[in-house]
Amino acid sequence: MGNFMRLVQNENMKIYRRIRTWVMFGVILLMVLFFSILFRLGGGSSTISSWDAISQLSFLYYLATIFAAVVAADIVAGEFTWGTIKLLLIRPWTRTKVLASKLLALILFTLLITVVFFLASSLISFAMYPENTTSLMYSDDVSPLAYMLEDILYRYIDLLVIALFSFMISAVFRSSGIAIGLSMFILFTGGIFTMLFNPVRYPWAKYTLFVNMDLSQYRGGQEGVAGMTLGFSITVLLSYVLLFLLVSWLVFKKRDVAA
Amino acid sequence: MDLEPVVRMKGVSKRIGSKTIIDNLTLDIPPGQVYGFLGPNGAGKTTTIRMMVGLMAITAGDIEIQGASITKQFETAISHVGAIVENPEMYKFLSGYQNLLHYARMSPGVSKQRIAEVIELVGLQQRIHDKVKTYSLGMRQRLGVAQAILHRPKLLVLDEPTNGLDPQGIRELRSYLRQLAEEEGTTIFVSSHLLSEMELMCDTVAVIQQGRLIDVRSLHDQDAVANEQKKTMFEVSDPERARELIGQGQIMDSHLLLDIDRDTAAAINERLVLSGISVYRIAVVTRTLEDQFIELTGGGQIG
Ligand SMILES: Nc1ncnc2c1ncn2[C@@H]1O[C@H](COP(=O)(O)OP(=O)(O)O)[C@@H](O)[C@H]1O
Ligand SMILES: [Mg+2]
């Protein structure tokens, strides 16, 4: 019945008509600008290539990951806290379709914030380092653009997994606070976890989310620790993502709405 | 009425854990009526409404709306329904208009013109482009009614819609509901814990208590007399002993109430006097629906 894209349009309206969302974009732009200036001043008279400058800023993509987790945390839980879920679910759309529209709007948001981040860091870097200096990071035989795009892809996958995890927690606990908290926990403890439970010593650790999230470890055909491969990590990540979506769907579909 | 009912509840029960909240409720709602659902707080009105609109699963039984099962043919069944469940909660960071647009997009065939028409009907033209966070409760209630009728539903379900409204707001609400029922033929199912309110707006009321349907009665003018009960009241020196002597009756405020005709009244009077009980007054009293409701529900209502 009706046109599914109108549901997505509604979800978009609920994301982009909130001031919070524009604050997120504003913070990203400001931080990118701030760190570029900081690096420029810190670098003194020596100048680096614009590609190196972009890569220097890429750590700020964590902000985009945090913001994506926040939006994901609210997209289902918010309706319960606001009580609007009661009006949303009494329309001629099954719960599955309502949830799917939220998922799609979330994915669109993660793409948008990623594009905004990389456009901002590229534009600012090119503006600050217009001199055509040779890159210190990239050898002549790799195209910096291709390298950067590959890097974006790895980082985006990481962001998406965190956002979908947050989405699931949001649907299960109907609390955006818990969803944001747990996603941040995963985001920031991933590195420590991988150090503590190295798959070489603990074979089971190979199957955890943490050690598979960073696909850049396989860059250029490298083999990962304990014989892990790109294909293996992709399979593990996909399994987790499907599990997150399945749990979100089952809970959302079955739950009695008494908010 | 031989018209197909708009809503058909068939042996509906809801259990949460070991608690039975709704117990085997069977009820048909005929088309075109303002149908009241009356019961004290905690009787199960909201729970029944949640099951009717598919927000809660039904433990046993089924509910059909225009012949479509809310559990098995949800999309068809719900397309005939507009509702406000408990408070009219809206997206506060959006304007009233954006809220309506949101719900309009979810139902087929709601034009911009229809949105404008509904805004006018509920009288929100002046403030519709303001953010909902600036609205008063009365305005949010109107916006709630607006979102519920956008798609011209056959059935409008309102859960305690007068809660928190001032008398002026209540009067306005009553007049829209009448207008909807009479001009658009919408069937309206409205819950309340106040009988006085139901009497003012409903054609029929179903009374629910502790999850059970205990009474359904018509409030049409011609039936009003039939709904009243006449009883004979004896004001006596010792009502307890009087009741023992007669072997029937009900004591209320130290009066004895009896369901008898006038000849019997004379005979009873004689017996009471002969047994040494003083009779101060005999009168016929009329008990309104309200008295009966309070009696049915044990007077335990709050509010
Ligand atoms: N989720 C729940 N779990 C257990 N009991 C509930 C739940 N929701 C409602 N109840 C109980 O069900 C009864 C009916 O509640 P409700 O339908 O809200 O009544 P009403 O709307 O008539 O005031 C109340 O006794 C309430 O405590
Ligand atoms: Mg209630």
XYZ file of C-alpha atoms and ligand atoms in Angstrom:
590
model
C 0.000 0.000 0.000
C 1.209 3.472 -0.824
C 4.747 4.474 -1.548
C 7.501 3.256 0.758
C 9.736 6.203 -0.066
C 7.274 8.516 1.662
C 8.025 6.705 4.905
C 11.721 7.295 4.335
C 10.931 10.941 3.596
C 9.210 11.117 7.002
C 12.200 9.610 8.762
C 14.468 12.072 6.970
C 12.254 14.929 8.088
C 12.562 13.740 11.690
C 16.359 13.632 11.375
C 17.019 16.868 9.492
C 14.398 19.080 11.124
C 16.177 18.689 14.416
C 18.674 21.352 15.343
C 20.854 18.631 16.846
C 21.626 17.214 13.411
C 22.860 20.580 12.160
C 24.954 20.985 15.272
C 26.621 17.665 14.395
C 27.496 18.840 10.898
C 28.666 22.165 12.327
C 30.925 20.448 14.864
C 32.484 18.308 12.141
C 33.241 21.333 9.958
C 34.644 23.297 12.876
C 36.864 20.478 14.116
C 38.238 19.821 10.647
C 38.995 23.514 10.269
C 40.447 23.807 13.765
C 42.837 20.854 13.392
C 43.926 21.941 9.923
C 44.912 25.319 11.297
C 46.589 23.696 14.270
C 48.653 21.380 12.040
C 49.543 24.213 9.695
C 50.784 26.353 12.556
C 52.566 23.415 14.170
C 54.273 22.512 10.911
C 56.002 25.895 10.752
C 57.413 26.765 7.348
C 57.676 23.173 6.134
C 54.834 22.249 3.890
C 53.209 18.901 3.189
C 51.178 17.678 0.260
C 47.418 18.184 0.357
C 46.884 14.415 0.291
C 48.998 14.002 3.379
C 46.994 16.772 5.027
C 43.729 14.968 4.335
C 45.082 11.790 5.762
C 46.294 13.654 8.848
C 42.722 14.750 9.544
C 41.130 11.361 9.083
C 41.249 10.542 12.818
C 38.399 13.054 13.176
C 36.131 10.584 11.401
C 35.526 9.189 14.891
C 33.218 12.160 15.353
C 31.134 11.019 12.414
C 30.975 7.530 13.945
C 29.814 8.922 17.273
C 27.157 11.081 15.614
C 25.916 8.169 13.499
C 25.587 6.077 16.673
C 23.626 8.903 18.318
C 21.184 9.216 15.408
C 20.807 5.426 15.278
C 20.166 5.332 19.016
C 17.282 7.771 18.731
C 15.631 6.598 15.580
C 13.597 3.859 17.285
C 13.974 4.673 20.987
C 12.980 8.317 20.401
C 9.533 7.325 19.185
C 9.005 5.406 22.422
C 10.277 8.203 24.661
C 8.182 10.797 22.851
C 5.120 8.499 22.850
C 4.746 9.072 19.105
C 5.220 5.360 18.434
C 1.493 4.916 19.151
C 0.572 7.203 16.277
C 3.291 5.908 13.977
C 2.247 2.268 14.204
C -1.470 2.774 13.594
C -1.029 3.540 9.896
C -1.534 1.118 7.017
C 2.072 -0.052 7.142
C 3.349 -3.158 8.868
C 5.922 -2.773 11.601
C 8.468 -4.444 9.340
C 8.064 -1.654 6.776
C 8.191 1.078 9.403
C 11.423 -0.379 10.761
C 12.843 -0.767 7.252
C 12.164 2.906 6.519
C 14.059 3.853 9.669
C 16.957 1.632 8.708
C 17.129 3.142 5.241
C 17.012 6.705 6.588
C 19.810 5.815 9.002
C 21.976 4.396 6.211
C 21.371 7.538 4.147
C 22.453 9.626 7.118
C 25.675 7.624 7.573
C 26.463 8.148 3.876
C 25.742 11.846 4.080
C 27.859 12.452 7.148
C 30.703 10.487 5.541
C 30.518 12.533 2.349
C 30.358 15.778 4.321
C 33.376 14.775 6.391
C 35.577 13.848 3.446
C 34.493 16.799 1.336
C 35.224 19.159 4.203
C 38.621 17.685 4.985
C 39.588 17.572 1.285
C 38.498 21.111 0.503
C 40.143 22.574 3.570
C 43.353 20.608 2.961
C 43.579 21.649 -0.679
C 42.900 25.251 0.299
C 45.612 25.261 2.974
C 48.275 23.376 1.053
C 47.881 24.479 -2.549
C 51.607 23.946 -3.314
C 52.131 20.861 -5.360
C 54.641 19.118 -3.092
C 55.337 15.413 -3.435
C 53.662 13.237 -0.906
C 55.677 11.781 1.938
C 53.110 9.067 2.507
C 52.275 7.849 -0.930
C 54.855 6.410 -3.300
C 54.691 7.389 -6.939
C 53.047 4.205 -8.134
C 49.855 4.585 -6.045
C 47.186 7.091 -6.798
C 46.540 9.077 -3.619
C 42.886 9.446 -4.566
C 42.361 5.699 -4.939
C 44.200 5.119 -1.677
C 42.056 7.661 0.114
C 38.827 6.211 -1.262
C 39.840 2.754 -0.105
C 40.581 4.183 3.301
C 37.161 5.870 3.410
C 35.502 2.590 2.570
C 37.212 0.796 5.491
C 36.341 3.552 7.877
C 32.773 3.678 6.648
C 32.285 -0.045 7.230
C 33.457 0.455 10.777
C 30.982 3.309 11.259
C 28.113 1.353 9.759
C 28.660 -1.665 12.016
C 28.637 0.595 15.091
C 25.519 2.436 13.857
C 23.644 -0.831 13.256
C 24.661 -2.072 16.675
C 23.281 1.133 18.175
C 20.103 0.712 16.111
C 19.594 -2.762 17.557
C 20.134 -1.666 21.159
C 17.759 1.238 20.531
C 15.056 -1.132 19.270
C 15.568 -3.666 22.050
C 15.873 -1.385 25.080
C 13.850 1.584 23.792
C 16.491 3.751 25.433
C 18.811 5.932 23.404
C 21.077 6.412 26.421
C 21.885 2.712 26.649
C 22.325 2.512 22.885
C 24.780 5.416 22.778
C 26.648 4.135 25.833
C 27.123 0.607 24.528
C 28.115 1.739 21.027
C 30.742 4.083 22.427
C 31.999 1.243 24.575
C 32.455 -0.929 21.493
C 33.996 1.905 19.535
C 36.611 2.754 22.151
C 37.391 -0.627 23.660
C 37.815 -2.378 20.317
C 41.538 -1.589 20.171
C 42.206 -2.629 23.775
C 40.225 -5.807 23.291
C 42.271 -6.755 20.254
C 45.448 -6.240 22.260
C 44.266 -8.215 25.274
C 42.775 -11.068 23.328
C 45.119 -11.512 20.465
C 43.694 -14.166 18.121
C 47.115 -15.794 17.981
C 46.804 -16.774 21.630
C 43.014 -16.963 21.883
C 41.606 -18.637 18.773
C 38.008 -17.810 19.722
C 38.797 -14.102 19.540
C 38.851 -14.437 15.758
C 35.079 -14.595 15.813
C 34.545 -11.441 17.864
C 33.364 -8.243 16.277
C 36.329 -6.198 17.511
C 39.195 -7.907 15.742
C 37.353 -7.920 12.422
C 36.167 -4.318 12.302
C 39.342 -2.842 10.866
C 39.536 -4.127 7.312
C 42.532 -1.931 6.491
C 44.699 -4.614 8.104
C 44.358 -6.592 4.851
C 45.414 -3.710 2.653
C 47.464 -4.680 -0.387
C 46.686 -8.374 -0.012
C 48.274 -8.742 3.427
C 47.261 -11.605 5.621
C 45.923 -10.733 9.068
C 46.904 -12.196 12.425
C 46.316 -15.884 13.102
C 45.633 -16.602 9.454
C 42.626 -14.279 9.237
C 41.797 -13.126 5.713
C 39.715 -10.369 4.185
C 37.060 -12.887 3.174
C 36.940 -14.259 6.704
C 36.511 -10.817 8.271
C 33.828 -9.823 5.787
C 31.917 -13.008 6.571
C 32.164 -12.400 10.315
C 31.083 -8.758 9.964
C 28.166 -9.671 7.735
C 27.027 -12.311 10.207
C 27.072 -9.784 13.044
C 25.219 -7.183 10.992
C 22.550 -9.702 10.005
C 22.222 -10.753 13.631
C 21.790 -7.125 14.729
C 19.095 -6.574 12.104
C 17.315 -9.819 12.895
C 17.181 -9.053 16.611
C 15.953 -5.481 15.953
C 13.253 -6.767 13.646
C 12.016 -9.578 15.895
C 11.790 -7.346 18.942
C 10.191 -4.426 17.118
C 7.651 -6.651 15.410
C 6.520 -8.525 18.485
C 6.580 -5.939 21.182
C 3.402 -4.756 22.907
C 3.390 -1.001 22.689
C 2.402 0.362 26.065
C 4.445 3.548 26.012
C -29.705 -2.542 13.909
C -29.166 -4.863 10.965
C -26.152 -3.038 9.507
C -22.783 -4.808 9.619
C -20.902 -3.669 12.710
C -17.809 -1.541 12.131
C -15.960 -3.270 14.937
C -16.509 -6.803 16.037
C -14.716 -8.006 19.167
C -14.971 -11.721 19.533
C -14.088 -13.245 22.884
C -11.106 -10.939 23.307
C -8.801 -11.608 26.236
C -5.486 -10.132 27.275
C -3.244 -11.754 29.811
C 0.073 -10.298 30.908
C 1.951 -12.834 32.982
C -0.649 -14.500 35.153
C -2.844 -11.409 35.266
C -5.994 -11.335 33.149
C -6.472 -7.722 32.141
C -9.269 -8.242 29.613
C -11.527 -11.220 30.051
C -13.488 -12.614 27.127
C -14.842 -9.343 25.770
C -17.446 -9.641 23.029
C -18.823 -6.428 21.600
C -20.153 -5.155 18.275
C -20.011 -1.480 17.413
C -22.693 -0.470 14.923
C -21.885 2.098 12.223
C -22.588 5.805 12.500
C -22.811 5.917 16.268
C -20.947 7.711 18.965
C -20.235 4.693 21.106
C -19.052 5.145 24.663
C -16.711 2.837 26.538
C -17.194 3.521 30.199
C -15.305 2.147 33.147
C -13.416 3.230 36.241
C -9.649 3.756 36.057
C -7.800 0.491 35.569
C -10.856 -1.259 34.105
C -8.994 -2.071 30.888
C -10.225 0.609 28.473
C -6.807 1.603 27.193
C -5.719 -2.022 26.929
C -8.796 -2.838 24.825
C -8.127 0.154 22.572
C -4.471 -0.839 22.168
C -5.561 -4.268 21.002
C -8.145 -2.732 18.664
C -5.489 -0.700 16.856
C -2.837 -3.415 16.815
C -0.446 -1.880 19.338
C -0.833 -4.879 21.624
C -1.107 -8.543 20.801
C -4.422 -10.249 21.586
C -4.028 -13.269 23.887
C -7.250 -14.958 22.790
C -10.102 -14.032 20.440
C -9.970 -11.560 17.569
C -11.022 -8.045 16.624
C -12.364 -7.238 13.157
C -12.649 -3.766 11.719
C -14.904 -3.514 8.666
C -14.590 -7.278 8.426
C -10.764 -7.332 8.405
C -8.906 -8.921 11.295
C -6.545 -6.529 13.047
C -4.093 -9.353 13.635
C -4.214 -11.144 10.288
C -4.997 -8.288 7.871
C -3.457 -5.424 9.778
C -2.904 -3.010 6.892
C -6.480 -3.312 5.608
C -8.079 -3.201 9.041
C -6.063 -0.221 10.295
C -6.667 1.816 7.136
C -10.237 2.322 8.380
C -9.090 3.649 11.752
C -8.005 6.999 13.112
C -7.067 7.159 16.768
C -5.596 8.949 19.720
C -4.365 6.497 22.334
C -4.101 8.215 25.716
C -2.372 11.596 25.358
C -1.968 13.202 21.934
C 1.818 12.948 21.687
C 3.348 14.727 18.713
C 6.845 15.478 17.424
C 7.569 18.578 19.494
C 10.472 19.740 17.327
C 8.239 19.842 14.248
C 5.491 22.321 13.515
C 1.857 21.290 13.703
C 1.769 21.312 9.924
C 4.837 19.085 9.603
C 3.262 16.643 12.044
C 0.153 16.445 9.884
C 2.249 16.113 6.737
C 4.063 13.215 8.382
C 0.826 11.297 8.953
C -0.669 12.386 5.631
C 2.254 10.759 3.823
C 1.467 7.489 5.528
C -2.095 7.172 4.217
C -2.973 6.978 0.551
C -4.882 9.864 -1.015
C -4.514 12.618 1.575
C -4.063 15.822 -0.435
C -2.639 19.171 0.707
C -6.166 20.466 0.362
C -7.466 17.820 2.761
C -4.787 18.835 5.274
C -5.944 22.452 5.039
C -9.558 21.395 5.463
C -8.812 19.426 8.624
C -6.746 22.272 10.087
C -9.726 24.519 9.595
C -12.125 22.009 11.109
C -10.136 21.861 14.337
C -9.496 25.606 14.252
C -5.679 25.597 14.267
C -5.103 27.898 11.244
C -3.396 30.605 13.303
C -0.790 28.409 14.941
C -0.301 25.502 12.559
C 3.194 26.602 11.458
C 4.454 27.002 15.026
C 6.455 24.266 16.671
C 4.346 21.846 18.684
C 6.496 22.478 21.760
C 4.781 25.882 22.018
C 1.254 24.396 21.981
C -1.082 24.183 24.966
C -2.646 20.847 25.860
C -5.891 21.906 24.223
C -4.085 22.720 20.990
C -2.237 19.416 21.034
C -5.564 17.689 21.541
C -6.918 19.432 18.438
C -3.849 18.444 16.478
C -4.437 14.921 17.729
C -7.971 14.969 16.385
C -6.674 16.421 13.107
C -4.145 13.602 12.545
C -6.805 11.045 13.410
C -9.328 12.230 10.822
C -6.962 13.195 7.972
C -7.615 10.048 5.961
C -11.399 10.123 6.584
C -11.461 6.940 8.664
C -14.662 4.957 9.078
C -13.826 4.536 12.738
C -12.422 7.132 15.078
C -11.075 5.840 18.385
C -10.464 8.296 21.201
C -9.132 7.244 24.573
C -10.321 9.605 27.320
C -10.143 12.592 24.970
C -11.442 15.093 27.494
C -8.668 14.447 30.038
C -7.060 17.735 30.862
C -9.344 19.839 28.683
C -11.180 22.839 30.100
C -14.989 22.960 29.846
C -14.766 25.069 26.701
C -12.432 22.520 25.081
C -14.735 19.685 26.072
C -17.703 21.434 24.503
C -15.801 21.996 21.279
C -14.665 18.405 21.141
C -18.231 17.229 21.611
C -19.380 19.372 18.770
C -16.716 18.063 16.307
C -17.566 14.517 17.245
C -21.268 15.093 16.624
C -20.455 16.778 13.348
C -18.227 13.903 12.247
C -20.798 11.297 13.158
C -23.684 13.133 11.543
C -22.076 14.688 8.473
C -19.389 12.171 7.571
C -21.015 9.082 9.028
C -17.900 8.319 11.068
C -18.346 5.794 13.828
C -16.761 7.073 17.005
C -15.558 4.894 19.840
C -14.748 7.014 22.855
C -13.648 5.900 26.299
C -14.150 7.696 29.577
C -14.397 7.109 33.284
C -17.079 9.770 33.658
C -20.642 8.807 32.976
C -21.858 12.402 32.850
C -19.589 12.964 29.887
C -20.783 9.830 28.101
C -24.399 10.848 28.576
C -23.700 14.116 26.791
C -22.055 12.695 23.720
C -22.874 9.044 23.180
C -25.666 7.085 21.586
C -24.717 3.872 23.343
C -22.405 3.011 26.207
C -20.691 -0.242 27.032
C -19.645 -0.510 30.656
C -16.447 -2.365 31.523
C -15.124 -3.231 34.929
C -12.062 -5.263 35.875
C -11.676 -6.331 32.263
C -15.208 -7.647 31.917
C -18.082 -6.211 29.952
C -20.875 -5.740 32.436
C -23.499 -3.771 30.568
C -24.381 -2.237 27.201
C -27.144 0.303 26.998
C -28.616 2.774 24.632
C -28.817 6.422 25.632
C -31.277 7.500 22.935
C -33.957 9.900 24.145
C -36.795 7.475 23.765
C -34.932 4.954 25.876
C -33.934 7.341 28.595
C -37.025 6.568 30.646
C -36.466 2.857 30.304
C -32.968 3.291 31.684
C -34.223 4.854 34.830
C -35.421 2.603 37.553
C -38.168 3.515 39.966
C -37.933 2.239 43.496
C -39.979 2.801 46.598
C -38.093 4.284 49.484
C -39.124 3.786 53.133
C -37.644 6.039 55.763
C -37.955 3.992 58.950
C -36.624 3.910 62.497
C -34.811 0.579 62.075
C -34.041 -0.257 58.422
C -32.114 -3.449 59.286
C -35.028 -4.961 61.177
C -37.446 -3.769 58.497
C -35.495 -5.593 55.815
C -35.422 -8.755 57.922
C -39.141 -8.555 58.355
C -39.908 -8.061 54.672
C -37.187 -10.410 53.465
C -35.968 -8.199 50.592
C -34.717 -4.736 49.740
C -31.580 -2.709 49.848
C -30.417 -0.307 52.498
C -29.055 3.017 51.306
C -28.290 5.956 53.572
C -30.420 4.291 56.290
C -33.388 4.148 53.931
C -34.852 0.910 52.707
C -35.268 0.667 48.942
C -37.771 -1.790 47.493
C -38.754 -2.722 43.995
C -42.543 -2.936 44.474
C -45.868 -1.581 43.204
C -48.177 0.744 45.153
C -50.500 -1.915 46.617
C -47.553 -3.832 48.007
C -46.205 -0.586 49.410
C -49.394 -0.097 51.407
C -49.279 -3.678 52.681
C -45.655 -3.382 53.702
C -46.331 -0.128 55.469
C -49.017 -1.847 57.518
C -46.726 -4.723 58.455
C -43.930 -2.393 59.506
C -46.201 -0.303 61.685
C -47.764 -3.375 63.287
C -44.284 -4.669 64.117
C -43.466 -1.493 65.982
C -41.215 0.143 63.380
C -41.927 3.814 62.829
C -42.439 4.808 59.202
C -41.579 8.498 58.699
C -41.842 8.746 54.950
C -42.637 6.693 51.858
C -41.541 8.001 48.459
C -40.950 6.815 44.930
C -37.372 7.545 43.859
C -35.953 7.545 40.396
C -32.446 6.184 39.999
C -30.549 7.605 37.087
C -28.022 5.780 34.998
C -25.351 7.451 37.067
C -26.625 5.899 40.301
C -26.767 2.560 38.577
C -23.247 2.960 37.180
C -21.847 3.808 40.564
C -23.644 0.851 42.005
C -22.433 -1.487 39.250
C -18.853 -0.426 39.623
C -19.014 -0.345 43.393
C -18.527 3.417 43.435
C -14.802 2.698 43.441
C -13.973 5.124 40.667
C -11.477 7.877 41.067
C -11.946 11.128 39.280
N 1.973 -3.809 30.820
C 1.163 -4.156 31.836
N 1.513 -5.149 32.683
C 0.708 -5.497 33.699
N -0.454 -4.929 33.961
C -0.868 -3.933 33.160
C -0.085 -3.494 32.058
N -0.738 -2.489 31.446
C -1.879 -2.313 32.136
N -1.955 -3.180 33.167
C -3.065 -3.290 34.119
O -4.232 -3.526 33.365
C -5.336 -2.891 33.945
C -6.074 -2.087 32.917
O -5.318 -0.953 32.554
P -5.843 0.104 31.499
O -6.228 -0.617 30.269
O -4.789 1.154 31.370
O -7.129 0.692 32.208
P -7.983 2.000 31.901
O -7.530 2.573 30.608
O -9.397 1.529 31.859
O -7.755 2.949 33.043
C -4.805 -2.073 35.114
O -5.086 -2.794 36.294
C -3.336 -2.014 34.863
O -2.646 -1.965 36.071
Mg -6.745 4.481 30.217
